[in-house]
Amino acid sequence: MTNLIVVGMQWGDEGKGKIVDLLCPAFDAVVRYQGGHNAGHTVKFGDRHFALRLIPSGILHAGQPCVMGNGMVVAPDALFEELDQLQAAGVETAGRLFVSNRAQALLPIHADLDQAREKAAGGGKVGTTGRGIGPAYEMKTARYGLRLSELASPRLEERLRAQMVRIEAELTALGGEPLGAPSRLADQCRAWHERLAPYLADTEHLLHGWIDAGKTLLFEGAQGSLLDVDHGTYPFVTSSSPTAGGASTGTGVAPSAIGGVLGIVKAYTTRVGGGPFPGELAGEAGEFLRRRGNEFGTVTGRPRRCGWFDAVAVRYAVRLNGTRALALTKLDVLDTLAEIPVCVAYRHRGEVLSNFPSCLDTLEAVEPVYEVLEGWREDTSGILDFARLPKAARAYIAFLEEQVGSRVALLSTGPRREETIVAPEGPLVDWLGSRLETVLAQRGA
Ligand code: IMP
């Protein structure tokens, strides 16, 4: 049984929530390692819907411990909103949710700056979620940030002042209001800390102890590989490391203690926010995918940009993450199409590129090279067995596998847990061993 990372292979919104929810019972704990409340998914549990942005969805599985790692940026009020929602539904969080005391505090002034910057940037904006993610990570890296444990530090006001001076300078230059004295924010921080305190823990020690005791961990990545601050389409990225490497730095669990990476990939491509998107479909085809795939942001409600499957991008993500198995989602969105193009390479100034370019200018200038596959024009939702998929759907999957260099181990053919095909052999079976049974049981098989 292996500790496993679940990573988005595109620009986020690949459907990680459903897959993590499905796999949860096979693991002793679920751990998030980066990002903040820019992430978001709605989990249907029983007949209730829960909007979770910070807390791993494992919290909805009775008794399962959940960890929010040191690599995260945590807005206390956003966390409390989720805790209230869970409490109102009778979900016990005390003694089950462990928040790293090394995680950074995301403060309202970070969101103010994020929004002011986006407003000022006009057409060149990143299209952030406006939650303050960038400024929170900037403060961390610049060493002006506040860890959650420091929200009640005797030096709190002094530390806040150092941050506020910097933020205020930029905010007022952008036309915003001065921030005032740090004492008010300091009072708020102390109140936050009081409520946070029962959840704060040295999560690294906790995780090491669990690993020593033979417990297994599921690491949940947020956003997607192409939004990674190092490897993504910089500067149109988020400010953290969603790729598998981030799971180690973001939790303190060494790479040697993590055995596998499951990549979540949508059967086509979407992106929300600005930045290059080779193969973006502006016309009717894009509208078709958006409508049929219900491609609207869960956090901001923005319509997502859509395109056909981009094998160049996913091939790159497979390498970045060492992905040995894939969960392919939303195949059913393609059910009605007669033909399905797949981008297999990019063309740039007469040259064919099969690797994802690092340079933004190149990415903006490339043209996708498509291979067109036959559609299956049959309803695939609810199918529980690969062999029962239409022949053309199996050919589509095999083509993607060959193109990106990884096998499809899970196939989601609808939003509900029951609508998932599990490969009877391959890496997922090796990783989960007999625990695969719990996944199959969850699926309702
Ligand atoms: P930020 O993370 O709010 O700074 O936004 C930076 C970029 O990442 C923007 O293009 C956002 O649309 C994108 N982004 C952030 N979180 C998500 C997510 O959970 N899904 C998809 N895109 C995201």
PDB file of C-alpha atoms in Angstrom, residues 67 98 201-211:
ATOM      1  CA  VAL A  67      -4.279  17.632   7.209  1.00  0.00           C
ATOM      2  CA  PHE A  98      -4.965  19.227  11.655  1.00  0.00           C
ATOM      3  CA  ALA A 201      -0.406  21.153  14.955  1.00  0.00           C
ATOM      4  CA  ASP A 202       3.168  20.283  14.016  1.00  0.00           C
ATOM      5  CA  THR A 203       1.751  18.405  11.085  1.00  0.00           C
ATOM      6  CA  GLU A 204       5.176  17.217   9.873  1.00  0.00           C
ATOM      7  CA  HIS A 205       5.665  15.225  13.102  1.00  0.00           C
ATOM      8  CA  LEU A 206       2.128  14.002  12.944  1.00  0.00           C
ATOM      9  CA  LEU A 207       2.578  12.733   9.382  1.00  0.00           C
ATOM     10  CA  HIS A 208       5.966  11.141  10.151  1.00  0.00           C
ATOM     11  CA  GLY A 209       4.391   9.358  13.121  1.00  0.00           C
ATOM     12  CA  TRP A 210       1.565   8.054  10.967  1.00  0.00           C
ATOM     13  CA  ILE A 211       4.001   6.846   8.308  1.00  0.00           C
TER      14      ILE A 211
END
